[in-house]
Amino acid sequence: MAQRLTGMVHLSPQNMILEEAIGPVLKEDRREARELRIADFDDVIYKLFIAPEAENELSLQMSVPCAEALKAHGGQALLDTAFSGLEVPAEEGFDVAIRVDATALPQDPDELLAKMTGLKTLFQGAPLQAQFEKLRGSGDLMSAAAADGEIVSLDYRKGETMYICNGAGRVTVVFRVDFAEPTDKALARVFLQEFADAPRRVNNSPPCSFGPDAPGELASLNLPAGEDIAGYVSFTVFPDHVKTDDKLLKAVRQLVGFRGYLMYHIKASKTYLHMRMRSKVASWLQVLNRATMDDETKEKKTSSGKTFTRK
């Protein structure tokens, strides 16, 4: 019997389609020519290419919004470290390119596979990782250079922005969240309000706030108020939340995947509501189908015995 899932589903930082395609090449020596284009969350596009004349060479390219801003705030340095010697110039329309010779792997196959399938999370999370490492290294009070109020702005989706705000002893991550469909906006507000209320019930979780207007950390940007969007949700991260490597990596992954996580559960909620509505309509149709009409030709009499005729 299938196990029933309870609670919220957490999406993997790895792309499962990429893992199925790349894994056999790196780990099982199963190589064949192929070309795949794969869409991921946050308008990210992958291109995986293995040429027929060189089946041992695997090329992975990625197109991602605001790539230049990501590279400027730690993304390029992280790519240089994670894929040393494997970076190549990207084709037109792509921003990051990795080429691997499967017959001469420079790293452990499992480690390299995890990095390649998690390239989106790795690259988009670079600015967060850089700020969290500053926060962790500062102890309880960030240095003057780190706590200068700098705001990193990343347009990670069309019409949506992530802001990373430095502060004394904290880093605040703010998402400007919006959806094209009015129904999605309404459901998003319900979900995001639950996130804001969750810290009251979950111990040691990062403080979270949600509202229709930008929070005080973004006051210097003079963002317009009263926009017709889902709202702004912010998470405040303290040194205790990133004091170990595992905690830091977990914080980065969850924040990078937050928008996809939100969209996934909104779509799942709409699917569930549609299923319930279809089920209810089906039950009503059964009632109607079982109903019988009164026989109009049958003679009817009153209580006194007289024949009743409808005119």
PDB file of C-alpha atoms in Angstrom:
ATOM      1  CA  MET A   1       0.000   0.000   0.000  1.00  0.00           C
ATOM      2  CA  ALA A   2       1.309   3.449  -0.898  1.00  0.00           C
ATOM      3  CA  GLN A   3       2.382   5.586   2.038  1.00  0.00           C
ATOM      4  CA  ARG A   4       0.218   8.624   2.559  1.00  0.00           C
ATOM      5  CA  LEU A   5       2.149  11.885   2.621  1.00  0.00           C
ATOM      6  CA  THR A   6       1.455  14.294   5.444  1.00  0.00           C
ATOM      7  CA  GLY A   7       2.552  17.891   5.874  1.00  0.00           C
ATOM      8  CA  MET A   8       4.237  20.085   3.265  1.00  0.00           C
ATOM      9  CA  VAL A   9       6.455  18.711   0.488  1.00  0.00           C
ATOM     10  CA  HIS A  10      10.032  20.029   0.355  1.00  0.00           C
ATOM     11  CA  LEU A  11      11.450  20.169  -3.169  1.00  0.00           C
ATOM     12  CA  SER A  12      14.904  18.744  -3.812  1.00  0.00           C
ATOM     13  CA  PRO A  13      17.701  21.243  -4.609  1.00  0.00           C
ATOM     14  CA  GLN A  14      18.787  18.854  -7.390  1.00  0.00           C
ATOM     15  CA  ASN A  15      17.064  18.655 -10.762  1.00  0.00           C
ATOM     16  CA  MET A  16      15.810  15.067 -11.023  1.00  0.00           C
ATOM     17  CA  ILE A  17      15.679  15.055 -14.846  1.00  0.00           C
ATOM     18  CA  LEU A  18      19.309  16.152 -15.010  1.00  0.00           C
ATOM     19  CA  GLU A  19      20.256  13.514 -12.450  1.00  0.00           C
ATOM     20  CA  GLU A  20      18.638  10.757 -14.510  1.00  0.00           C
ATOM     21  CA  ALA A  21      20.411  11.993 -17.644  1.00  0.00           C
ATOM     22  CA  ILE A  22      23.868  12.728 -16.223  1.00  0.00           C
ATOM     23  CA  GLY A  23      24.147  10.003 -13.566  1.00  0.00           C
ATOM     24  CA  PRO A  24      24.672   7.047 -15.946  1.00  0.00           C
ATOM     25  CA  VAL A  25      27.287   9.020 -17.924  1.00  0.00           C
ATOM     26  CA  LEU A  26      29.422   9.879 -14.888  1.00  0.00           C
ATOM     27  CA  LYS A  27      28.932   6.769 -12.768  1.00  0.00           C
ATOM     28  CA  GLU A  28      28.053   3.846 -15.053  1.00  0.00           C
ATOM     29  CA  ASP A  29      29.982   4.549 -18.285  1.00  0.00           C
ATOM     30  CA  ARG A  30      26.698   4.547 -20.205  1.00  0.00           C
ATOM     31  CA  ARG A  31      27.305   7.141 -22.888  1.00  0.00           C
ATOM     32  CA  GLU A  32      25.217   8.031 -25.897  1.00  0.00           C
ATOM     33  CA  ALA A  33      24.662  11.153 -27.970  1.00  0.00           C
ATOM     34  CA  ARG A  34      21.818  13.344 -26.742  1.00  0.00           C
ATOM     35  CA  GLU A  35      20.532  16.887 -26.554  1.00  0.00           C
ATOM     36  CA  LEU A  36      18.064  17.905 -23.872  1.00  0.00           C
ATOM     37  CA  ARG A  37      16.453  21.220 -22.951  1.00  0.00           C
ATOM     38  CA  ILE A  38      15.012  21.254 -19.447  1.00  0.00           C
ATOM     39  CA  ALA A  39      12.949  23.967 -17.757  1.00  0.00           C
ATOM     40  CA  ASP A  40      13.256  24.493 -14.023  1.00  0.00           C
ATOM     41  CA  PHE A  41      11.694  26.836 -11.483  1.00  0.00           C
ATOM     42  CA  ASP A  42      12.444  30.589 -11.593  1.00  0.00           C
ATOM     43  CA  ASP A  43      12.632  30.720 -15.422  1.00  0.00           C
ATOM     44  CA  VAL A  44      15.830  28.649 -15.491  1.00  0.00           C
ATOM     45  CA  ILE A  45      16.634  26.683 -18.659  1.00  0.00           C
ATOM     46  CA  TYR A  46      19.229  23.894 -18.967  1.00  0.00           C
ATOM     47  CA  LYS A  47      20.805  22.509 -22.113  1.00  0.00           C
ATOM     48  CA  LEU A  48      22.533  19.140 -21.890  1.00  0.00           C
ATOM     49  CA  PHE A  49      24.537  18.101 -24.975  1.00  0.00           C
ATOM     50  CA  ILE A  50      26.633  15.045 -25.832  1.00  0.00           C
ATOM     51  CA  ALA A  51      27.958  15.057 -29.405  1.00  0.00           C
ATOM     52  CA  PRO A  52      27.873  11.802 -31.440  1.00  0.00           C
ATOM     53  CA  GLU A  53      31.558  12.161 -32.324  1.00  0.00           C
ATOM     54  CA  ALA A  54      32.615  12.707 -28.685  1.00  0.00           C
ATOM     55  CA  GLU A  55      30.296  10.718 -26.417  1.00  0.00           C
ATOM     56  CA  ASN A  56      32.705  10.993 -23.500  1.00  0.00           C
ATOM     57  CA  GLU A  57      32.337  14.812 -23.377  1.00  0.00           C
ATOM     58  CA  LEU A  58      29.277  16.174 -21.597  1.00  0.00           C
ATOM     59  CA  SER A  59      28.285  19.833 -21.884  1.00  0.00           C
ATOM     60  CA  LEU A  60      25.823  21.453 -19.478  1.00  0.00           C
ATOM     61  CA  GLN A  61      24.661  25.041 -19.980  1.00  0.00           C
ATOM     62  CA  MET A  62      22.226  27.098 -17.942  1.00  0.00           C
ATOM     63  CA  SER A  63      20.229  30.242 -18.623  1.00  0.00           C
ATOM     64  CA  VAL A  64      19.200  32.132 -15.489  1.00  0.00           C
ATOM     65  CA  PRO A  65      17.679  35.593 -14.898  1.00  0.00           C
ATOM     66  CA  CYS A  66      19.986  38.300 -13.465  1.00  0.00           C
ATOM     67  CA  ALA A  67      23.059  36.161 -14.155  1.00  0.00           C
ATOM     68  CA  GLU A  68      25.430  39.137 -14.192  1.00  0.00           C
ATOM     69  CA  ALA A  69      24.206  40.341 -10.791  1.00  0.00           C
ATOM     70  CA  LEU A  70      24.603  36.825  -9.393  1.00  0.00           C
ATOM     71  CA  LYS A  71      28.149  36.584 -10.731  1.00  0.00           C
ATOM     72  CA  ALA A  72      29.028  39.975  -9.255  1.00  0.00           C
ATOM     73  CA  HIS A  73      27.825  38.970  -5.778  1.00  0.00           C
ATOM     74  CA  GLY A  74      29.674  35.702  -5.343  1.00  0.00           C
ATOM     75  CA  GLY A  75      28.329  33.528  -8.135  1.00  0.00           C
ATOM     76  CA  GLN A  76      31.445  33.603 -10.304  1.00  0.00           C
ATOM     77  CA  ALA A  77      33.755  32.939  -7.360  1.00  0.00           C
ATOM     78  CA  LEU A  78      31.626  29.976  -6.322  1.00  0.00           C
ATOM     79  CA  LEU A  79      31.628  28.566  -9.884  1.00  0.00           C
ATOM     80  CA  ASP A  80      35.414  28.916 -10.028  1.00  0.00           C
ATOM     81  CA  THR A  81      35.697  26.918  -6.803  1.00  0.00           C
ATOM     82  CA  ALA A  82      33.086  24.240  -7.484  1.00  0.00           C
ATOM     83  CA  PHE A  83      33.949  23.675 -11.171  1.00  0.00           C
ATOM     84  CA  SER A  84      37.630  24.544 -11.321  1.00  0.00           C
ATOM     85  CA  GLY A  85      38.933  23.832 -14.816  1.00  0.00           C
ATOM     86  CA  LEU A  86      35.506  22.801 -16.123  1.00  0.00           C
ATOM     87  CA  GLU A  87      34.037  26.187 -17.127  1.00  0.00           C
ATOM     88  CA  VAL A  88      33.843  27.047 -20.825  1.00  0.00           C
ATOM     89  CA  PRO A  89      32.319  30.000 -22.726  1.00  0.00           C
ATOM     90  CA  ALA A  90      28.520  29.746 -22.864  1.00  0.00           C
ATOM     91  CA  GLU A  91      26.550  29.759 -26.110  1.00  0.00           C
ATOM     92  CA  GLU A  92      24.312  32.700 -26.973  1.00  0.00           C
ATOM     93  CA  GLY A  93      21.233  32.653 -24.771  1.00  0.00           C
ATOM     94  CA  PHE A  94      22.991  30.903 -21.887  1.00  0.00           C
ATOM     95  CA  ASP A  95      24.943  32.284 -18.946  1.00  0.00           C
ATOM     96  CA  VAL A  96      26.884  29.371 -17.416  1.00  0.00           C
ATOM     97  CA  ALA A  97      28.560  26.459 -19.208  1.00  0.00           C
ATOM     98  CA  ILE A  98      30.321  23.385 -17.802  1.00  0.00           C
ATOM     99  CA  ARG A  99      32.130  20.741 -19.876  1.00  0.00           C
ATOM    100  CA  VAL A 100      33.177  17.408 -18.400  1.00  0.00           C
ATOM    101  CA  ASP A 101      35.269  14.594 -19.859  1.00  0.00           C
ATOM    102  CA  ALA A 102      33.693  11.466 -18.391  1.00  0.00           C
ATOM    103  CA  THR A 103      36.909   9.476 -18.938  1.00  0.00           C
ATOM    104  CA  ALA A 104      38.987  11.870 -16.801  1.00  0.00           C
ATOM    105  CA  LEU A 105      36.815  13.175 -13.978  1.00  0.00           C
ATOM    106  CA  PRO A 106      38.604  15.765 -11.811  1.00  0.00           C
ATOM    107  CA  GLN A 107      36.344  15.048  -8.806  1.00  0.00           C
ATOM    108  CA  ASP A 108      34.478  12.220  -7.143  1.00  0.00           C
ATOM    109  CA  PRO A 109      31.590  11.228  -9.498  1.00  0.00           C
ATOM    110  CA  ASP A 110      28.929  11.497  -6.782  1.00  0.00           C
ATOM    111  CA  GLU A 111      30.182  14.912  -5.666  1.00  0.00           C
ATOM    112  CA  LEU A 112      30.388  16.216  -9.238  1.00  0.00           C
ATOM    113  CA  LEU A 113      26.922  14.849 -10.046  1.00  0.00           C
ATOM    114  CA  ALA A 114      25.437  16.635  -7.005  1.00  0.00           C
ATOM    115  CA  LYS A 115      27.049  19.914  -8.059  1.00  0.00           C
ATOM    116  CA  MET A 116      25.915  19.686 -11.675  1.00  0.00           C
ATOM    117  CA  THR A 117      22.320  18.691 -10.902  1.00  0.00           C
ATOM    118  CA  GLY A 118      22.188  21.403  -8.211  1.00  0.00           C
ATOM    119  CA  LEU A 119      23.755  24.080 -10.416  1.00  0.00           C
ATOM    120  CA  LYS A 120      20.711  26.359 -10.141  1.00  0.00           C
ATOM    121  CA  THR A 121      20.693  26.256  -6.337  1.00  0.00           C
ATOM    122  CA  LEU A 122      24.471  26.621  -6.189  1.00  0.00           C
ATOM    123  CA  PHE A 123      24.561  29.653  -8.500  1.00  0.00           C
ATOM    124  CA  GLN A 124      21.449  31.471  -7.270  1.00  0.00           C
ATOM    125  CA  GLY A 125      22.419  30.842  -3.650  1.00  0.00           C
ATOM    126  CA  ALA A 126      25.902  32.339  -3.984  1.00  0.00           C
ATOM    127  CA  PRO A 127      24.927  35.871  -2.784  1.00  0.00           C
ATOM    128  CA  LEU A 128      23.088  34.359   0.199  1.00  0.00           C
ATOM    129  CA  GLN A 129      26.018  32.130   1.045  1.00  0.00           C
ATOM    130  CA  ALA A 130      28.439  35.065   0.908  1.00  0.00           C
ATOM    131  CA  GLN A 131      26.316  37.165   3.284  1.00  0.00           C
ATOM    132  CA  PHE A 132      25.682  34.266   5.671  1.00  0.00           C
ATOM    133  CA  GLU A 133      29.405  33.506   5.871  1.00  0.00           C
ATOM    134  CA  LYS A 134      30.018  37.153   6.824  1.00  0.00           C
ATOM    135  CA  LEU A 135      27.276  36.886   9.426  1.00  0.00           C
ATOM    136  CA  ARG A 136      28.667  33.642  10.856  1.00  0.00           C
ATOM    137  CA  GLY A 137      32.188  35.036  10.998  1.00  0.00           C
ATOM    138  CA  SER A 138      31.066  38.164  12.824  1.00  0.00           C
ATOM    139  CA  GLY A 139      29.697  36.410  15.905  1.00  0.00           C
ATOM    140  CA  ASP A 140      26.887  38.246  17.659  1.00  0.00           C
ATOM    141  CA  LEU A 141      27.710  41.619  16.121  1.00  0.00           C
ATOM    142  CA  MET A 142      28.609  42.127  12.483  1.00  0.00           C
ATOM    143  CA  SER A 143      31.609  44.254  11.638  1.00  0.00           C
ATOM    144  CA  ALA A 144      31.063  47.790  10.443  1.00  0.00           C
ATOM    145  CA  ALA A 145      31.902  46.778   6.874  1.00  0.00           C
ATOM    146  CA  ALA A 146      29.408  43.914   6.902  1.00  0.00           C
ATOM    147  CA  ALA A 147      26.663  45.847   8.683  1.00  0.00           C
ATOM    148  CA  ASP A 148      26.753  48.905   6.479  1.00  0.00           C
ATOM    149  CA  GLY A 149      23.142  48.533   5.368  1.00  0.00           C
ATOM    150  CA  GLU A 150      24.074  47.274   1.897  1.00  0.00           C
ATOM    151  CA  ILE A 151      21.112  45.878  -0.043  1.00  0.00           C
ATOM    152  CA  VAL A 152      21.705  43.304  -2.768  1.00  0.00           C
ATOM    153  CA  SER A 153      18.840  43.338  -5.281  1.00  0.00           C
ATOM    154  CA  LEU A 154      18.308  40.291  -7.521  1.00  0.00           C
ATOM    155  CA  ASP A 155      15.515  40.173 -10.137  1.00  0.00           C
ATOM    156  CA  TYR A 156      15.336  36.394 -10.007  1.00  0.00           C
ATOM    157  CA  ARG A 157      11.968  36.224 -11.843  1.00  0.00           C
ATOM    158  CA  LYS A 158      10.088  38.526 -14.179  1.00  0.00           C
ATOM    159  CA  GLY A 159       8.336  41.078 -11.982  1.00  0.00           C
ATOM    160  CA  GLU A 160       9.755  39.617  -8.770  1.00  0.00           C
ATOM    161  CA  THR A 161      12.835  40.526  -6.771  1.00  0.00           C
ATOM    162  CA  MET A 162      14.829  39.137  -3.871  1.00  0.00           C
ATOM    163  CA  TYR A 163      16.533  41.644  -1.568  1.00  0.00           C
ATOM    164  CA  ILE A 164      19.382  40.674   0.781  1.00  0.00           C
ATOM    165  CA  CYS A 165      19.794  43.296   3.506  1.00  0.00           C
ATOM    166  CA  ASN A 166      22.778  43.466   5.862  1.00  0.00           C
ATOM    167  CA  GLY A 167      22.220  44.588   9.409  1.00  0.00           C
ATOM    168  CA  ALA A 168      23.853  44.515  12.830  1.00  0.00           C
ATOM    169  CA  GLY A 169      23.936  40.848  13.825  1.00  0.00           C
ATOM    170  CA  ARG A 170      21.445  39.756  11.189  1.00  0.00           C
ATOM    171  CA  VAL A 171      20.724  39.312   7.490  1.00  0.00           C
ATOM    172  CA  THR A 172      17.181  39.942   6.265  1.00  0.00           C
ATOM    173  CA  VAL A 173      16.035  38.306   3.028  1.00  0.00           C
ATOM    174  CA  VAL A 174      12.959  39.905   1.445  1.00  0.00           C
ATOM    175  CA  PHE A 175      10.953  38.476  -1.450  1.00  0.00           C
ATOM    176  CA  ARG A 176       8.670  40.600  -3.591  1.00  0.00           C
ATOM    177  CA  VAL A 177       6.099  37.964  -4.537  1.00  0.00           C
ATOM    178  CA  ASP A 178       3.557  38.245  -7.330  1.00  0.00           C
ATOM    179  CA  PHE A 179       1.439  36.022  -9.553  1.00  0.00           C
ATOM    180  CA  ALA A 180      -0.325  36.725 -12.827  1.00  0.00           C
ATOM    181  CA  GLU A 181      -3.589  35.011 -11.832  1.00  0.00           C
ATOM    182  CA  PRO A 182      -5.814  36.746  -9.214  1.00  0.00           C
ATOM    183  CA  THR A 183      -6.662  33.351  -7.681  1.00  0.00           C
ATOM    184  CA  ASP A 184      -2.971  32.543  -7.270  1.00  0.00           C
ATOM    185  CA  LYS A 185      -2.428  35.916  -5.592  1.00  0.00           C
ATOM    186  CA  ALA A 186      -5.225  35.236  -3.108  1.00  0.00           C
ATOM    187  CA  LEU A 187      -3.921  31.767  -2.271  1.00  0.00           C
ATOM    188  CA  ALA A 188      -0.363  33.117  -1.979  1.00  0.00           C
ATOM    189  CA  ARG A 189      -1.489  35.687   0.602  1.00  0.00           C
ATOM    190  CA  VAL A 190      -3.050  32.908   2.681  1.00  0.00           C
ATOM    191  CA  PHE A 191       0.130  30.803   2.521  1.00  0.00           C
ATOM    192  CA  LEU A 192       2.440  33.725   3.255  1.00  0.00           C
ATOM    193  CA  GLN A 193       0.362  34.825   6.242  1.00  0.00           C
ATOM    194  CA  GLU A 194       0.781  31.300   7.615  1.00  0.00           C
ATOM    195  CA  PHE A 195       4.554  31.667   7.222  1.00  0.00           C
ATOM    196  CA  ALA A 196       4.407  34.898   9.211  1.00  0.00           C
ATOM    197  CA  ASP A 197       2.448  33.171  11.992  1.00  0.00           C
ATOM    198  CA  ALA A 198       4.588  30.001  12.057  1.00  0.00           C
ATOM    199  CA  PRO A 199       7.477  31.347  14.228  1.00  0.00           C
ATOM    200  CA  ARG A 200       5.009  31.599  17.116  1.00  0.00           C
ATOM    201  CA  ARG A 201       4.645  27.809  17.010  1.00  0.00           C
ATOM    202  CA  VAL A 202       8.112  26.702  15.813  1.00  0.00           C
ATOM    203  CA  ASN A 203      11.023  27.168  18.208  1.00  0.00           C
ATOM    204  CA  ASN A 204      14.257  28.781  16.943  1.00  0.00           C
ATOM    205  CA  SER A 205      12.860  29.459  13.475  1.00  0.00           C
ATOM    206  CA  PRO A 206      13.908  32.680  11.685  1.00  0.00           C
ATOM    207  CA  PRO A 207      11.446  35.528  12.312  1.00  0.00           C
ATOM    208  CA  CYS A 208       9.155  36.032   9.332  1.00  0.00           C
ATOM    209  CA  SER A 209       6.854  38.901   8.405  1.00  0.00           C
ATOM    210  CA  PHE A 210       4.427  39.432   5.549  1.00  0.00           C
ATOM    211  CA  GLY A 211       2.565  42.485   4.310  1.00  0.00           C
ATOM    212  CA  PRO A 212       1.317  44.258   1.192  1.00  0.00           C
ATOM    213  CA  ASP A 213       4.046  46.917   1.350  1.00  0.00           C
ATOM    214  CA  ALA A 214       7.829  46.748   1.523  1.00  0.00           C
ATOM    215  CA  PRO A 215       9.298  46.284   5.036  1.00  0.00           C
ATOM    216  CA  GLY A 216      11.398  48.907   6.791  1.00  0.00           C
ATOM    217  CA  GLU A 217      14.675  47.311   5.665  1.00  0.00           C
ATOM    218  CA  LEU A 218      13.886  48.519   2.122  1.00  0.00           C
ATOM    219  CA  ALA A 219      12.905  52.082   3.060  1.00  0.00           C
ATOM    220  CA  SER A 220      15.994  53.511   1.326  1.00  0.00           C
ATOM    221  CA  LEU A 221      14.820  52.107  -2.019  1.00  0.00           C
ATOM    222  CA  ASN A 222      11.587  54.171  -1.966  1.00  0.00           C
ATOM    223  CA  LEU A 223       9.523  51.308  -3.359  1.00  0.00           C
ATOM    224  CA  PRO A 224       5.917  52.238  -4.267  1.00  0.00           C
ATOM    225  CA  ALA A 225       3.196  51.371  -1.758  1.00  0.00           C
ATOM    226  CA  GLY A 226      -0.165  49.848  -2.553  1.00  0.00           C
ATOM    227  CA  GLU A 227       1.006  47.760  -5.513  1.00  0.00           C
ATOM    228  CA  ASP A 228      -1.352  45.105  -6.821  1.00  0.00           C
ATOM    229  CA  ILE A 229       0.931  42.196  -5.908  1.00  0.00           C
ATOM    230  CA  ALA A 230       0.745  39.255  -3.528  1.00  0.00           C
ATOM    231  CA  GLY A 231       3.011  41.100  -1.075  1.00  0.00           C
ATOM    232  CA  TYR A 232       6.435  41.174   0.553  1.00  0.00           C
ATOM    233  CA  VAL A 233       7.647  38.345   2.777  1.00  0.00           C
ATOM    234  CA  SER A 234      10.860  38.674   4.768  1.00  0.00           C
ATOM    235  CA  PHE A 235      13.017  36.231   6.752  1.00  0.00           C
ATOM    236  CA  THR A 236      15.540  37.432   9.318  1.00  0.00           C
ATOM    237  CA  VAL A 237      18.554  35.161   9.746  1.00  0.00           C
ATOM    238  CA  PHE A 238      20.729  35.360  12.869  1.00  0.00           C
ATOM    239  CA  PRO A 239      24.194  33.845  13.490  1.00  0.00           C
ATOM    240  CA  ASP A 240      22.702  30.832  15.316  1.00  0.00           C
ATOM    241  CA  HIS A 241      20.790  29.887  12.168  1.00  0.00           C
ATOM    242  CA  VAL A 242      24.031  29.526  10.127  1.00  0.00           C
ATOM    243  CA  LYS A 243      26.608  28.642  12.787  1.00  0.00           C
ATOM    244  CA  THR A 244      27.520  25.286  11.184  1.00  0.00           C
ATOM    245  CA  ASP A 245      28.151  24.360   7.555  1.00  0.00           C
ATOM    246  CA  ASP A 246      25.066  22.138   7.471  1.00  0.00           C
ATOM    247  CA  LYS A 247      22.829  24.880   8.868  1.00  0.00           C
ATOM    248  CA  LEU A 248      24.235  27.447   6.437  1.00  0.00           C
ATOM    249  CA  LEU A 249      23.713  25.131   3.466  1.00  0.00           C
ATOM    250  CA  LYS A 250      20.178  24.323   4.618  1.00  0.00           C
ATOM    251  CA  ALA A 251      19.310  28.025   4.979  1.00  0.00           C
ATOM    252  CA  VAL A 252      20.638  28.806   1.491  1.00  0.00           C
ATOM    253  CA  ARG A 253      18.784  25.911  -0.129  1.00  0.00           C
ATOM    254  CA  GLN A 254      15.479  26.701   1.533  1.00  0.00           C
ATOM    255  CA  LEU A 255      15.620  30.382   0.609  1.00  0.00           C
ATOM    256  CA  VAL A 256      16.623  29.699  -2.996  1.00  0.00           C
ATOM    257  CA  GLY A 257      13.792  27.179  -3.305  1.00  0.00           C
ATOM    258  CA  PHE A 258      11.226  29.272  -1.440  1.00  0.00           C
ATOM    259  CA  ARG A 259       9.478  30.718  -4.514  1.00  0.00           C
ATOM    260  CA  GLY A 260       9.265  27.331  -6.200  1.00  0.00           C
ATOM    261  CA  TYR A 261       8.049  25.792  -2.946  1.00  0.00           C
ATOM    262  CA  LEU A 262       5.308  28.411  -2.705  1.00  0.00           C
ATOM    263  CA  MET A 263       4.194  27.983  -6.311  1.00  0.00           C
ATOM    264  CA  TYR A 264       4.208  24.175  -6.027  1.00  0.00           C
ATOM    265  CA  HIS A 265       1.860  24.190  -3.055  1.00  0.00           C
ATOM    266  CA  ILE A 266      -0.450  26.803  -4.574  1.00  0.00           C
ATOM    267  CA  LYS A 267      -0.835  24.609  -7.667  1.00  0.00           C
ATOM    268  CA  ALA A 268      -1.335  21.552  -5.457  1.00  0.00           C
ATOM    269  CA  SER A 269      -4.029  23.384  -3.464  1.00  0.00           C
ATOM    270  CA  LYS A 270      -5.866  24.392  -6.637  1.00  0.00           C
ATOM    271  CA  THR A 271      -5.699  20.808  -7.867  1.00  0.00           C
ATOM    272  CA  TYR A 272      -7.129  19.550  -4.580  1.00  0.00           C
ATOM    273  CA  LEU A 273      -9.963  22.105  -4.686  1.00  0.00           C
ATOM    274  CA  HIS A 274     -10.805  21.141  -8.272  1.00  0.00           C
ATOM    275  CA  MET A 275     -10.862  17.458  -7.302  1.00  0.00           C
ATOM    276  CA  ARG A 276     -13.251  18.184  -4.442  1.00  0.00           C
ATOM    277  CA  MET A 277     -15.522  20.236  -6.707  1.00  0.00           C
ATOM    278  CA  ARG A 278     -15.593  17.500  -9.350  1.00  0.00           C
ATOM    279  CA  SER A 279     -16.391  14.928  -6.680  1.00  0.00           C
ATOM    280  CA  LYS A 280     -19.253  17.051  -5.346  1.00  0.00           C
ATOM    281  CA  VAL A 281     -20.663  17.633  -8.846  1.00  0.00           C
ATOM    282  CA  ALA A 282     -20.466  13.887  -9.541  1.00  0.00           C
ATOM    283  CA  SER A 283     -22.426  13.144  -6.342  1.00  0.00           C
ATOM    284  CA  TRP A 284     -25.088  15.699  -7.301  1.00  0.00           C
ATOM    285  CA  LEU A 285     -25.401  14.124 -10.748  1.00  0.00           C
ATOM    286  CA  GLN A 286     -25.924  10.742  -9.122  1.00  0.00           C
ATOM    287  CA  VAL A 287     -28.761  12.185  -7.043  1.00  0.00           C
ATOM    288  CA  LEU A 288     -30.361  13.686 -10.154  1.00  0.00           C
ATOM    289  CA  ASN A 289     -29.998  10.457 -12.114  1.00  0.00           C
ATOM    290  CA  ARG A 290     -31.667   8.456  -9.342  1.00  0.00           C
ATOM    291  CA  ALA A 291     -34.563  10.881  -9.036  1.00  0.00           C
ATOM    292  CA  THR A 292     -37.866   9.870 -10.694  1.00  0.00           C
ATOM    293  CA  MET A 293     -40.574  12.120 -12.060  1.00  0.00           C
ATOM    294  CA  ASP A 294     -44.141  11.728 -10.795  1.00  0.00           C
ATOM    295  CA  ASP A 295     -46.507  10.040 -13.234  1.00  0.00           C
ATOM    296  CA  GLU A 296     -48.719  12.865 -14.477  1.00  0.00           C
ATOM    297  CA  THR A 297     -51.362  10.396 -15.857  1.00  0.00           C
ATOM    298  CA  LYS A 298     -52.034   8.812 -12.474  1.00  0.00           C
ATOM    299  CA  GLU A 299     -55.452   9.696 -11.029  1.00  0.00           C
ATOM    300  CA  LYS A 300     -55.252  11.732  -7.836  1.00  0.00           C
ATOM    301  CA  LYS A 301     -58.006  12.064  -5.210  1.00  0.00           C
ATOM    302  CA  THR A 302     -58.627  14.401  -2.336  1.00  0.00           C
ATOM    303  CA  SER A 303     -59.120  13.239   1.257  1.00  0.00           C
ATOM    304  CA  SER A 304     -62.929  13.253   0.723  1.00  0.00           C
ATOM    305  CA  GLY A 305     -62.628  10.856  -2.214  1.00  0.00           C
ATOM    306  CA  LYS A 306     -63.196  13.343  -5.016  1.00  0.00           C
ATOM    307  CA  THR A 307     -61.021  13.124  -8.133  1.00  0.00           C
ATOM    308  CA  PHE A 308     -58.356  15.833  -8.348  1.00  0.00           C
ATOM    309  CA  THR A 309     -57.686  17.214 -11.808  1.00  0.00           C
ATOM    310  CA  ARG A 310     -54.942  19.742 -12.476  1.00  0.00           C
ATOM    311  CA  LYS A 311     -56.019  22.519 -14.867  1.00  0.00           C
TER     312      LYS A 311
END
